[in-house]
Tab-separated table of C-alpha atoms in Angstrom:
chain	number	residue	atom	x	y	z
A	1	MET	CA	-74.287	81.491	-35.572
A	2	LYS	CA	-76.818	80.106	-32.990
A	3	LYS	CA	-75.941	83.195	-30.945
A	4	LEU	CA	-76.692	85.410	-33.542
A	5	LEU	CA	-79.778	83.679	-34.400
A	6	LEU	CA	-81.126	83.855	-30.721
A	7	ALA	CA	-80.274	88.015	-30.522
A	8	PHE	CA	-81.908	88.908	-33.377
A	9	SER	CA	-85.330	86.763	-32.501
A	10	GLY	CA	-85.047	88.749	-29.250
A	11	ALA	CA	-84.847	91.725	-31.097
A	12	CYS	CA	-87.501	90.878	-33.208
A	13	ALA	CA	-89.990	89.665	-30.099
A	14	LEU	CA	-88.975	92.896	-28.356
A	15	GLY	CA	-89.771	95.139	-31.596
A	16	THR	CA	-93.213	93.293	-31.395
A	17	VAL	CA	-93.923	94.087	-27.685
A	18	LEU	CA	-93.011	97.981	-28.176
A	19	ALA	CA	-94.977	98.116	-31.265
A	20	ALA	CA	-98.083	96.308	-29.567
A	21	GLN	CA	-97.546	98.874	-26.775
A	22	SER	CA	-97.323	102.033	-28.974
A	23	PRO	CA	-99.863	104.524	-28.508
A	24	ARG	CA	-102.397	104.960	-31.549
A	25	LEU	CA	-104.638	107.767	-32.541
A	26	VAL	CA	-108.334	106.219	-32.769
A	27	LYS	CA	-111.272	108.573	-34.198
A	28	LYS	CA	-113.949	108.565	-31.928
A	29	TRP	CA	-116.114	111.066	-33.477
A	30	GLU	CA	-115.917	113.757	-35.785
A	31	THR	CA	-118.165	117.170	-35.687
A	32	ALA	CA	-120.176	118.502	-38.380
A	33	ALA	CA	-118.357	120.934	-40.740
A	34	LEU	CA	-120.113	123.901	-39.091
A	35	LEU	CA	-116.963	125.378	-37.030
A	36	LYS	CA	-115.554	128.748	-38.506
A	37	THR	CA	-111.576	127.805	-38.737
A	38	PRO	CA	-111.618	126.239	-35.632
A	39	GLU	CA	-108.253	126.900	-33.891
A	40	SER	CA	-108.403	126.075	-30.219
A	41	VAL	CA	-110.552	123.415	-28.244
A	42	ARG	CA	-110.810	123.888	-24.172
A	43	PHE	CA	-112.366	121.321	-22.202
A	44	ASP	CA	-114.995	122.311	-19.469
A	45	ALA	CA	-115.004	119.809	-16.643
A	46	GLY	CA	-117.504	120.990	-14.580
A	47	GLY	CA	-119.937	122.034	-18.027
A	48	ARG	CA	-118.756	118.417	-19.382
A	49	VAL	CA	-118.822	120.539	-22.653
A	50	LEU	CA	-115.805	121.696	-24.939
A	51	TYR	CA	-114.903	125.314	-26.239
A	52	VAL	CA	-113.887	126.013	-29.624
A	53	SER	CA	-112.188	129.155	-31.067
A	54	ASN	CA	-113.167	129.914	-34.537
A	55	ILE	CA	-110.897	132.516	-36.510
A	56	ASP	CA	-113.275	132.908	-39.219
A	57	GLY	CA	-112.515	135.131	-42.073
A	58	LYS	CA	-109.558	134.860	-44.236
A	59	ASP	CA	-106.673	136.250	-42.146
A	60	PRO	CA	-105.832	134.488	-38.864
A	61	TRP	CA	-104.814	137.943	-37.223
A	62	ALA	CA	-107.394	140.193	-38.894
A	63	LYS	CA	-109.196	142.636	-36.641
A	64	ASP	CA	-112.045	142.018	-38.280
A	65	GLY	CA	-114.819	140.991	-35.592
A	66	ALA	CA	-115.483	137.755	-37.323
A	67	GLY	CA	-114.010	135.478	-34.712
A	68	SER	CA	-116.573	133.436	-32.187
A	69	ILE	CA	-116.334	130.630	-29.860
A	70	ALA	CA	-118.226	127.544	-29.893
A	71	LYS	CA	-119.712	124.723	-27.873
A	72	VAL	CA	-119.541	121.430	-28.786
A	73	SER	CA	-120.804	118.296	-26.802
A	74	LEU	CA	-118.483	115.749	-25.426
A	75	ASP	CA	-119.543	113.273	-28.335
A	76	GLY	CA	-119.218	115.729	-31.246
A	77	LYS	CA	-122.396	117.753	-31.258
A	78	ILE	CA	-122.548	121.198	-31.880
A	79	ILE	CA	-124.584	122.907	-29.665
A	80	ALA	CA	-123.581	126.389	-30.917
A	81	ALA	CA	-121.457	127.012	-33.723
A	82	GLU	CA	-121.352	130.936	-32.526
A	83	TRP	CA	-121.954	130.640	-28.904
A	84	VAL	CA	-120.388	133.985	-28.600
A	85	GLN	CA	-119.930	136.201	-31.189
A	86	GLY	CA	-117.878	139.752	-31.585
A	87	LEU	CA	-114.156	138.597	-31.150
A	88	HIS	CA	-111.559	139.056	-33.985
A	89	ALA	CA	-109.215	136.333	-34.164
A	90	PRO	CA	-109.459	134.297	-30.941
A	91	LYS	CA	-106.885	131.826	-30.349
A	92	GLY	CA	-106.142	129.859	-26.838
A	93	MET	CA	-108.219	129.700	-24.127
A	94	GLY	CA	-108.072	129.196	-20.597
A	95	LEU	CA	-111.078	128.735	-17.849
A	96	HIS	CA	-111.150	130.003	-13.976
A	97	GLY	CA	-113.918	130.510	-11.505
A	98	GLY	CA	-117.201	130.298	-14.399
A	99	ARG	CA	-115.355	132.944	-16.949
A	100	LEU	CA	-113.519	131.532	-20.370
A	101	TYR	CA	-110.232	133.798	-20.868
A	102	VAL	CA	-109.642	134.429	-24.693
A	103	ALA	CA	-106.355	135.363	-26.574
A	104	ASP	CA	-107.691	137.536	-29.034
A	105	LEU	CA	-104.401	139.400	-30.816
A	106	ASP	CA	-103.808	142.084	-28.394
A	107	GLN	CA	-106.757	141.683	-25.916
A	108	MET	CA	-108.029	139.343	-23.407
A	109	VAL	CA	-111.688	138.660	-24.010
A	110	VAL	CA	-113.596	137.360	-20.934
A	111	ILE	CA	-116.927	135.672	-21.100
A	112	ASP	CA	-119.185	134.927	-18.457
A	113	VAL	CA	-119.864	130.973	-18.904
A	114	ALA	CA	-123.298	130.823	-17.192
A	115	LYS	CA	-124.796	134.357	-19.203
A	116	GLY	CA	-122.694	133.187	-22.576
A	117	VAL	CA	-122.131	136.807	-22.726
A	118	ILE	CA	-118.784	139.066	-23.291
A	119	ALA	CA	-118.040	140.198	-19.553
A	120	GLU	CA	-115.284	142.133	-20.035
A	121	THR	CA	-112.240	142.718	-22.707
A	122	ILE	CA	-108.852	143.711	-21.307
A	123	ALA	CA	-106.223	145.411	-23.237
A	124	VAL	CA	-102.634	144.125	-23.372
A	125	PRO	CA	-100.526	146.995	-23.415
A	126	GLY	CA	-97.389	146.078	-25.837
A	127	SER	CA	-98.221	142.919	-27.076
A	128	GLN	CA	-99.075	142.206	-30.646
A	129	ARG	CA	-99.878	138.800	-31.393
A	130	LEU	CA	-101.240	136.747	-28.209
A	131	ASN	CA	-101.811	133.423	-29.016
A	132	ASP	CA	-101.971	130.340	-25.893
A	133	VAL	CA	-103.732	130.526	-22.441
A	134	THR	CA	-103.212	128.738	-19.166
A	135	VAL	CA	-104.414	129.231	-15.511
A	136	ASP	CA	-102.478	128.162	-12.976
A	137	ARG	CA	-103.984	126.926	-9.261
A	138	ALA	CA	-104.322	130.444	-7.890
A	139	GLY	CA	-106.104	132.157	-10.774
A	140	VAL	CA	-103.415	133.670	-12.498
A	141	VAL	CA	-104.187	133.677	-16.243
A	142	TYR	CA	-100.867	133.382	-18.554
A	143	VAL	CA	-100.870	134.132	-22.155
A	144	SER	CA	-98.103	134.005	-24.955
A	145	ASP	CA	-97.343	136.365	-27.351
A	146	MET	CA	-95.616	134.994	-30.365
A	147	LYS	CA	-94.786	138.282	-32.361
A	148	GLY	CA	-93.896	140.107	-29.113
A	149	GLY	CA	-91.624	137.064	-27.402
A	150	ARG	CA	-93.308	137.447	-24.312
A	151	ILE	CA	-95.731	135.639	-21.896
A	152	TYR	CA	-97.981	138.255	-19.964
A	153	THR	CA	-100.336	137.498	-16.905
A	154	LEU	CA	-103.697	138.639	-15.733
A	155	THR	CA	-103.955	138.783	-12.402
A	156	ASN	CA	-107.504	140.362	-11.038
A	157	GLY	CA	-107.805	141.836	-14.334
A	158	LYS	CA	-104.288	143.551	-14.751
A	159	PRO	CA	-102.202	142.228	-17.660
A	160	ALA	CA	-98.181	142.586	-16.755
A	161	VAL	CA	-95.399	141.009	-18.522
A	162	TRP	CA	-94.340	137.887	-16.742
A	163	LEU	CA	-91.240	136.582	-19.111
A	164	GLU	CA	-89.763	138.034	-22.324
A	165	GLY	CA	-87.127	137.034	-24.570
A	166	PHE	CA	-88.858	134.280	-26.282
A	167	LYS	CA	-88.385	133.666	-30.259
A	168	SER	CA	-91.981	132.925	-31.338
A	169	PRO	CA	-93.743	131.365	-28.033
A	170	ASN	CA	-96.831	129.114	-29.013
A	171	GLY	CA	-97.541	126.718	-26.232
A	172	VAL	CA	-98.080	127.876	-22.790
A	173	LEU	CA	-98.608	125.371	-19.436
A	174	ALA	CA	-98.936	125.904	-16.153
A	175	HIS	CA	-98.284	122.378	-14.279
A	176	GLY	CA	-98.218	122.584	-10.144
A	177	SER	CA	-95.130	124.845	-9.411
A	178	ASP	CA	-93.704	124.559	-13.049
A	179	PHE	CA	-94.705	126.346	-16.121
A	180	TYR	CA	-93.807	125.183	-19.912
A	181	VAL	CA	-93.323	126.904	-22.857
A	182	LEU	CA	-93.610	125.809	-26.321
A	183	ASP	CA	-90.927	128.278	-27.987
A	184	SER	CA	-90.398	128.086	-31.803
A	185	GLY	CA	-89.773	124.102	-31.537
A	186	THR	CA	-88.226	124.304	-28.450
A	187	LEU	CA	-89.977	122.994	-25.138
A	188	LEU	CA	-88.814	125.128	-21.983
A	189	LYS	CA	-89.705	124.866	-18.167
A	190	PHE	CA	-89.714	127.432	-15.645
A	191	GLY	CA	-89.664	127.005	-11.789
A	192	LYS	CA	-91.312	129.557	-9.421
A	193	ASP	CA	-87.250	131.537	-9.752
A	194	LYS	CA	-88.304	131.559	-13.432
A	195	LYS	CA	-85.251	129.463	-13.954
A	196	ARG	CA	-85.049	128.112	-17.305
A	197	THR	CA	-84.823	124.521	-18.175
A	198	THR	CA	-84.441	123.407	-21.760
A	199	VAL	CA	-86.287	119.923	-21.970
A	200	VAL	CA	-86.683	118.944	-25.566
A	201	GLU	CA	-85.003	121.014	-28.621
């Protein structure tokens, strides 16, 4: 009985320690309610600012020209609710070389960060619902197509299919020599050889 009580006490103590070490979400700040259906946020370390994609409108996949990009300070102050306008349904964003790459339905919108204007719009042939964006160390832009089941690359402004055969790819992340994709609830990893490994399902 004494051993059982000691084991129970030890388990309780361990549980208390683990609970104390568990991560918690703590609200630091919140913005004013001025953003228009915010979908994604991109941190700009150099500019010390946050970019937020605003879908706006009732249909998150409508080609309606109502979308925009907002600028928010690191303490939650809205610098510009509609910093760059004229997009449709902007989703994920990637930053490289002073340019913000935004997934916008079937095209990539490239914004000149210094000027705050759309520098170019690049059509991605065959794409249907472009979603998340990531950029690797070499400056190659990757974007997922949820409906088309593909990952596209944008290299020197030229789009191409990089990987396909996904169910509904959403989040993407280029991290070192590895590439991660969240595909319909399953986290996948790809190496340089594009070999697929399931991390979590």
